[in-house]
Short mmCIF file of C-alpha atoms in Angstrom, two decimals:
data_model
loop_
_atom_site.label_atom_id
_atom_site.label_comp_id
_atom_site.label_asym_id
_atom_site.label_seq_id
_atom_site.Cartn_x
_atom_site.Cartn_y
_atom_site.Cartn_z
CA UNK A 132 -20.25 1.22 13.43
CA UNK A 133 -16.64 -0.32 13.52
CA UNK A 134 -13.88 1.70 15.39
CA UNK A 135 -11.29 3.54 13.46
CA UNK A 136 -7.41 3.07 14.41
CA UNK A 137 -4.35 5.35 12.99
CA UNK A 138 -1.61 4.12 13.27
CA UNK A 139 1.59 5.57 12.22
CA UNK A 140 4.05 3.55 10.12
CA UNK A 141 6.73 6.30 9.11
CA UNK A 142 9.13 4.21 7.43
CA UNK A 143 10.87 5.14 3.97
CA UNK A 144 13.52 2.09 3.87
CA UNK A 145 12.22 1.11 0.96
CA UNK A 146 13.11 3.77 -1.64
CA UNK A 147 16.08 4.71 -2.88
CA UNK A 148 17.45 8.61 -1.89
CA UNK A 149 15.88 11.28 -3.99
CA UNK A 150 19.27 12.74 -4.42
CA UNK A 151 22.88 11.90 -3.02
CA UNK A 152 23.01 12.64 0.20
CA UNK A 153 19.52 13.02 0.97
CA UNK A 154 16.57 10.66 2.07
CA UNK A 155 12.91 10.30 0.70
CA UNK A 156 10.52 12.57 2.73
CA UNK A 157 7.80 9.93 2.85
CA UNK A 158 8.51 9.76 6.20
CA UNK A 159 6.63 13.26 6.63
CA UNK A 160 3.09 11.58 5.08
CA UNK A 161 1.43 11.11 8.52
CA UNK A 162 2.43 13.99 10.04
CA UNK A 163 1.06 15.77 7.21
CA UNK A 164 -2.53 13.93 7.09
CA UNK A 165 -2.50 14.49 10.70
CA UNK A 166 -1.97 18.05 10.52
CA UNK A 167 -5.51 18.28 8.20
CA UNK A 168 -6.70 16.55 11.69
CA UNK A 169 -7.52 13.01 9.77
CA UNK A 170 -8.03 11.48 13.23
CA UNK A 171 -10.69 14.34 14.37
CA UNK A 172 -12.49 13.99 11.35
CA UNK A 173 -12.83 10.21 11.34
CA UNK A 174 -13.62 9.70 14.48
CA UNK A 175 -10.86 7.58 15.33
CA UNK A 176 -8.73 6.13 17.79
CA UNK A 177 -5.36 6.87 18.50
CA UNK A 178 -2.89 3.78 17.44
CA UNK A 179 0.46 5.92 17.85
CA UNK A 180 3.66 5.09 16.11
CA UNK A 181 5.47 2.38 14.82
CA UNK A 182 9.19 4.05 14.55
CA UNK A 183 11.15 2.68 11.72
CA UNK A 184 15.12 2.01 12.01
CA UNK A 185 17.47 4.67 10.59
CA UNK A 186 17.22 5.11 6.71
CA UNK A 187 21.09 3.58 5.51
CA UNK A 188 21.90 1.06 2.77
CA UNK A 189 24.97 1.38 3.86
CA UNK A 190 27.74 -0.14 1.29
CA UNK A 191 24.65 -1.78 -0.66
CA UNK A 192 25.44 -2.03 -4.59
CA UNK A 193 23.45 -3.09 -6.85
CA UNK A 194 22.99 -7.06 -6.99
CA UNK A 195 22.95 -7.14 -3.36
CA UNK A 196 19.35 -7.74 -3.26
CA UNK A 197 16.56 -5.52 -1.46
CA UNK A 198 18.75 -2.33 0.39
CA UNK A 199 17.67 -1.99 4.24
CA UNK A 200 16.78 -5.86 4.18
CA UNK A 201 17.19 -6.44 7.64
CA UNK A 202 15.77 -2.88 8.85
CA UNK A 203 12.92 -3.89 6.66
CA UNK A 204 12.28 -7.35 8.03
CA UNK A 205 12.23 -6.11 11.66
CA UNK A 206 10.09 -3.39 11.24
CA UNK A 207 7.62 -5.22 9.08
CA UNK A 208 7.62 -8.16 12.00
CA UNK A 209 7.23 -4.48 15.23
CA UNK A 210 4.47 -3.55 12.80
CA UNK A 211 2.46 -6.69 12.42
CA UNK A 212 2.34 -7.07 16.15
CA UNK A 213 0.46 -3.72 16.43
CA UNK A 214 -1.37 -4.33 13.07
CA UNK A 215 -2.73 -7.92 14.24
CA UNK A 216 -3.43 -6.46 17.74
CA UNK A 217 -5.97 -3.89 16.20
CA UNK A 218 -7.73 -7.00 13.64
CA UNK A 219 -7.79 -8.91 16.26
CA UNK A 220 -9.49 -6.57 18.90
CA UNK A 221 -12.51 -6.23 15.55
CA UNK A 222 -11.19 -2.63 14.83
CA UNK A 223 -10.36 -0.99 11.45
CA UNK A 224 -6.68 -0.05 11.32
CA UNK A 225 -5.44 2.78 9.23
CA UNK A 226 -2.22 2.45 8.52
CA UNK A 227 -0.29 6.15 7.66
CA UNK A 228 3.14 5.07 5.95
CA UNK A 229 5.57 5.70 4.81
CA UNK A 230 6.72 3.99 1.43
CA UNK A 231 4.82 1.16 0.20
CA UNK A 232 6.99 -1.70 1.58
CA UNK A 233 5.01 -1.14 5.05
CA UNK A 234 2.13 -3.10 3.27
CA UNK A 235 4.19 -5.95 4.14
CA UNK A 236 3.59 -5.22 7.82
CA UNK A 237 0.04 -5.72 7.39
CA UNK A 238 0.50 -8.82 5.40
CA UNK A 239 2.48 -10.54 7.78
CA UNK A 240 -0.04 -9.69 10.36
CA UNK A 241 -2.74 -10.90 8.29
CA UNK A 242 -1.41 -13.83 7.62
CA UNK A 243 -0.80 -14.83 10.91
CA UNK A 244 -4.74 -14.66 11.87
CA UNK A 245 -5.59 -16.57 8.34
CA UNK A 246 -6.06 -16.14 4.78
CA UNK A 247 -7.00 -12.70 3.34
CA UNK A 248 -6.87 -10.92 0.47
CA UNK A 249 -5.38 -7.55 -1.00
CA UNK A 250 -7.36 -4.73 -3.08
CA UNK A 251 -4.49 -2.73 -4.02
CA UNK A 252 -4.69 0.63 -5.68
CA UNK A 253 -1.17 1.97 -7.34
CA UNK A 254 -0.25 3.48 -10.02
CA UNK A 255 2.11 0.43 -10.57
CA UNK A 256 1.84 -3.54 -9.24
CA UNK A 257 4.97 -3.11 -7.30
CA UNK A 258 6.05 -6.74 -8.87
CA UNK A 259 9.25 -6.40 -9.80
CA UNK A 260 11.64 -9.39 -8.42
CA UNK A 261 14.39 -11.65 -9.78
CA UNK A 262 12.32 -13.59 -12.80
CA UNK A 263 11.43 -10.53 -14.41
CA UNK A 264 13.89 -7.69 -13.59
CA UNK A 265 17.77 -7.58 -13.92
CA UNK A 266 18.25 -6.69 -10.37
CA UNK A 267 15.82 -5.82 -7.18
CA UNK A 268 16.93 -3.08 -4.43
CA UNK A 269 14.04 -0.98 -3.71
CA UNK A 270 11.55 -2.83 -1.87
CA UNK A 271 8.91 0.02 -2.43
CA UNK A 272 8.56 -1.33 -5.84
CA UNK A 273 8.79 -5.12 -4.71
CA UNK A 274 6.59 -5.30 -2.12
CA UNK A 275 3.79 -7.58 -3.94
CA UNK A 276 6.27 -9.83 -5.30
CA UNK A 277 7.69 -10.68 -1.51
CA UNK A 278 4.51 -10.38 -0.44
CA UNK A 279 3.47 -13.44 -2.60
CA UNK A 280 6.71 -15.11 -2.18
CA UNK A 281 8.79 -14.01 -5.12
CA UNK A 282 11.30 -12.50 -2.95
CA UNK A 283 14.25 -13.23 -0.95
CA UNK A 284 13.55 -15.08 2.14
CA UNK A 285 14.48 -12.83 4.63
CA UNK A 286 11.31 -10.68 3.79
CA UNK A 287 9.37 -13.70 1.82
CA UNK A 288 9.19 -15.88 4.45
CA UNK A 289 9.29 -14.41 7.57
CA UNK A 290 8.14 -16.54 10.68
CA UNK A 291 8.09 -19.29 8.06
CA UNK A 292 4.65 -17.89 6.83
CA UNK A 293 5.54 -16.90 3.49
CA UNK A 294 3.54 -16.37 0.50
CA UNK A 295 1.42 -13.88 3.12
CA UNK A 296 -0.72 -13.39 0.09
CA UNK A 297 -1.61 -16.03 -2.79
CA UNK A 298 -1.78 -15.43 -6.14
CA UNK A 299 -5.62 -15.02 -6.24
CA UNK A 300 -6.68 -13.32 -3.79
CA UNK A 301 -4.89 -9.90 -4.97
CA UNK A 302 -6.87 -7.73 -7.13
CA UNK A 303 -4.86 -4.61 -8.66
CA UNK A 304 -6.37 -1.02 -9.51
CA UNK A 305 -4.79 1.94 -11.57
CA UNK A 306 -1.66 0.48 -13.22
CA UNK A 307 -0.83 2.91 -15.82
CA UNK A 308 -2.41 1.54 -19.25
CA UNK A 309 1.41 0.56 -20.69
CA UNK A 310 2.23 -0.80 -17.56
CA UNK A 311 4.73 -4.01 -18.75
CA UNK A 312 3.56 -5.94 -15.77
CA UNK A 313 0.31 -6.47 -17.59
CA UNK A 314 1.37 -9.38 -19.30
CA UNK A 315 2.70 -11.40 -16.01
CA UNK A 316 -0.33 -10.34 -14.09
CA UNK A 317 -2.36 -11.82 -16.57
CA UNK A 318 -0.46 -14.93 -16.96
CA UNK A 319 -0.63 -15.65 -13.25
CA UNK A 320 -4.43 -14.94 -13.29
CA UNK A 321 -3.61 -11.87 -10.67
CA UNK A 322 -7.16 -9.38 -11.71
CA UNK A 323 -6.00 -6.26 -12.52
CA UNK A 324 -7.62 -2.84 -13.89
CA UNK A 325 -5.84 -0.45 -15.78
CA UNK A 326 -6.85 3.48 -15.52
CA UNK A 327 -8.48 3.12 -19.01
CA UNK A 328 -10.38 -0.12 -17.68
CA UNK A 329 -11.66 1.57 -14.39
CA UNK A 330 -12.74 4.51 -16.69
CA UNK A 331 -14.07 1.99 -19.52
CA UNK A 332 -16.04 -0.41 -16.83
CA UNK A 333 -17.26 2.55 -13.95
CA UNK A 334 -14.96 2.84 -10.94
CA UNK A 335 -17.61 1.93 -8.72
CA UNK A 336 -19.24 -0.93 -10.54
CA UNK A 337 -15.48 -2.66 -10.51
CA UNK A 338 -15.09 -2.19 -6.99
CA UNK A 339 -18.15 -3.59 -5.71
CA UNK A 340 -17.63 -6.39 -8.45
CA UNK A 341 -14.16 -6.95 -6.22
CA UNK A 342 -15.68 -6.57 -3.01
CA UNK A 343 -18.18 -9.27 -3.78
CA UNK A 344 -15.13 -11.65 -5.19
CA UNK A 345 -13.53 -10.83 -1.62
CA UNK A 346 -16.34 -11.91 0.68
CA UNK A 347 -16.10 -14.74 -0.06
CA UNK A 348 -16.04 -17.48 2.56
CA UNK A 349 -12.41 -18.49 1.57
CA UNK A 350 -11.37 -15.63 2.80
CA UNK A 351 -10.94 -14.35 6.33
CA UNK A 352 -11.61 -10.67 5.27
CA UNK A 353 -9.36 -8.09 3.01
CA UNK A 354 -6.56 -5.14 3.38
CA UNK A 355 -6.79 -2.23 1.20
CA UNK A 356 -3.43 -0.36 -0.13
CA UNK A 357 -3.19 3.12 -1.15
CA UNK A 358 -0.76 4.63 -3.23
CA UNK A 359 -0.94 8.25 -3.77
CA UNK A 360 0.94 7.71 -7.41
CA UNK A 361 -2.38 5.90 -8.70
CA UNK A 362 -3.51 9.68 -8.82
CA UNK A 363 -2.23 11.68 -11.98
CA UNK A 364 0.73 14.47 -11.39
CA UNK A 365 -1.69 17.25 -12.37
CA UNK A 366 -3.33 16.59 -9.12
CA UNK A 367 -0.92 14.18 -6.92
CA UNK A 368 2.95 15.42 -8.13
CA UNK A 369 4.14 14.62 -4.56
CA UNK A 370 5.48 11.30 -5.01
CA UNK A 371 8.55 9.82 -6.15
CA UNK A 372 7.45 8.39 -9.55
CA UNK A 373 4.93 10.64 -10.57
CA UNK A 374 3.79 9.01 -14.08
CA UNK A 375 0.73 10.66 -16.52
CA UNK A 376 -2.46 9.07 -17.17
CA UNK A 377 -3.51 8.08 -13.14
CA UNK A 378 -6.59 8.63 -11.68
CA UNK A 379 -8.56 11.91 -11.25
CA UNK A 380 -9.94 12.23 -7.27
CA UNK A 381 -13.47 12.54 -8.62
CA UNK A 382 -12.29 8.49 -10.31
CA UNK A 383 -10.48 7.54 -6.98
CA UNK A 384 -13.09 8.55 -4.45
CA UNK A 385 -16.05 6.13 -5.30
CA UNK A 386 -12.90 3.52 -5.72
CA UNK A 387 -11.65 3.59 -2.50
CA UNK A 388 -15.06 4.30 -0.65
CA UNK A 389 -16.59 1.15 -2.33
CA UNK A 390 -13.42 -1.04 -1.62
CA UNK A 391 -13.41 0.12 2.56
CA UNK A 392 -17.26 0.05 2.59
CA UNK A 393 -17.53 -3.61 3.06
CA UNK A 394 -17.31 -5.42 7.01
CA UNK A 395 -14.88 -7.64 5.54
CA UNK A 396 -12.38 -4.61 5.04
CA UNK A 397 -10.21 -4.65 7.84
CA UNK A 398 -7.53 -2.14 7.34
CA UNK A 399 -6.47 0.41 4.77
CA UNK A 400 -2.91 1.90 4.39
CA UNK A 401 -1.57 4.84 2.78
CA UNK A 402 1.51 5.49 1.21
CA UNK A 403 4.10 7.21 -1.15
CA UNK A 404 2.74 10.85 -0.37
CA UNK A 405 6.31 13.31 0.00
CA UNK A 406 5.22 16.76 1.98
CA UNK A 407 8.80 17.96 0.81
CA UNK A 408 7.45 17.59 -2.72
CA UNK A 409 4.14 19.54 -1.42
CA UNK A 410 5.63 23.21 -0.70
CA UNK A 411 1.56 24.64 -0.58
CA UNK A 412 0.26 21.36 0.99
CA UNK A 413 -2.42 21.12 -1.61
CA UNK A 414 -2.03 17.56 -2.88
CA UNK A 415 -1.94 16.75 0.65
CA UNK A 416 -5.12 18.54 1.51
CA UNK A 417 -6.95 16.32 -1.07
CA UNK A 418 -5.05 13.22 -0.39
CA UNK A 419 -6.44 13.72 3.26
CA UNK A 420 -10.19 14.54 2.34
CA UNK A 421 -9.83 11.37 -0.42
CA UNK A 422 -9.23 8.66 2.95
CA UNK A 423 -11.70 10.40 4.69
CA UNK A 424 -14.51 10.67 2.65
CA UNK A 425 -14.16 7.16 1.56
CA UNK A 426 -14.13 6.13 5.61
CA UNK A 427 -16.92 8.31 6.40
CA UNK A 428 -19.10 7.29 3.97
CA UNK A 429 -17.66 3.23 4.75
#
């Protein structure tokens, strides 16, 4: 059996405040999972913490490209060194965030060791950049697009190793079934499932279809991304932009399981998840036993 990591990534740099005056409690997610003792359950290892820089954009206004661009590019260069430390060393890191712009963490440090490829399940594609949006700030919502070099160079092309991820080896899961990203995705030959596709084709079926298009030998292995907003509000309203029509748990689990199940899975992160959102702690509760059940039964 492969050893388990968790690692702590705390950073919420890449979403803009919640209110004036305030910043977005994604910070809180590992602390939370932690508290339903994720580590005891799994097994794992203790990785620690990465700690992020101080949440301020400052006098940022819009047009002045991603907000926290230079907080962001350090802490996504700290957290690749601890990130390619675990690959490297054959164990499986799991990554508690944070907002989703620590992904690029683990795509720096997977780029570094070689080529691999991202499963990524969000309830968006997190693709917005300059050729299809009138502005960029948020890098929570841009992390895909710098991480396959449709971004500004400071986070694009870090270490001179950007696109960290080419076009095809990303596969997306649970865009909403409007999503307006569809048509770019498709256009750039990026595979993508919808909810209403995962529910048409079996949510299993499509991830071991994936899995086998990852293994192969192209590919030095693959990094799984979690968003808790792939999950629908009536189960998951914890998170910043929580849309209708996402997943169900009993649609996630056999998703995520399949995706982590195979050797050439190297690391998983989590993401989005606000415990100040979460008075009663439930969606957290089954946010918790989703990762685990999927790892357990990896």
């Amino acid at each position: 059996m492969r050893t388990t990591v968790v690692l702590d990534a705390p950073s919420n740099l890449g979403l803009r405040p919640p209110a004036p005056g305030t910043v977005p409690g994604c910070y809180k997610l590992a602390g939370a999972l932690r508290d339903r003792r994720i580590v005891q359950r799994l097994g794992a290892l203790e990785g620690g913490v990465v700690v992020p820089p101080r949440y301020d954009r400052g006098n940022w206004q819009p047009g002045d490209g991603v907000f926290n661009a230079a907080a962001i590019a350090r802490y996504t260069r700290t957290l690749a060194d601890r990130i390619e430390g675990h690959v490297r060393a054959g164990e499986f890191a799991l990554v508690l965030g944070g907002d989703c712009s620590i992904q690029l963490g683990a795509a720096l440090a997977l780029r570094r060791i070689g080529r691999y490829g991202l499963a990524a399940v969000d309830g968006s594609a997190d693709f917005r950049h300059i050729g299809n949006s009138e502005g960029v700030g948020a890098a929570g919502g841009e992390e895909l697009a710098i991480a396959t070099g449709r971004g500004q160079a400071d986070l694009s092309d870090l270490e001179g190793l950007g696109p960290y991820l080419r076009d095809e080896d990303v596969r997306l899961f649970g865009m909403r079934d409007e999503d307006e990203d569809q048509a770019e995705l498709a256009a750039l030959k990026i595979p993508h499932a919808t909810v209403g596709q995962i529910r048409q084709w079996g949510a299993a079926e499509l991830a071991r279809a994936t899995v086998e298009s990852l293994e192969t030998p192209a590919l030095d292995g693959y990094w799984v991304h979690l968003d808790a907003d792939v999950l629908d509000p009536s189960i998951m309203p914890a998170v910043d932009s929580p849309d209708d029509g996402g997943l169900l748990a009993h649609e996630l689990a056999p998703l995520l399981r399949t995706l982590v199940s195979s050797p050439r899975c190297v690391g998983l992160n989590v993401t989005i998840y606000d415990p100040d959102l979460d008075p009663d702690g439930t969606a957290g509760a089954l946010l918790a036993d989703l990762v685990v059940g999927a790892l357990a039964g990896a």
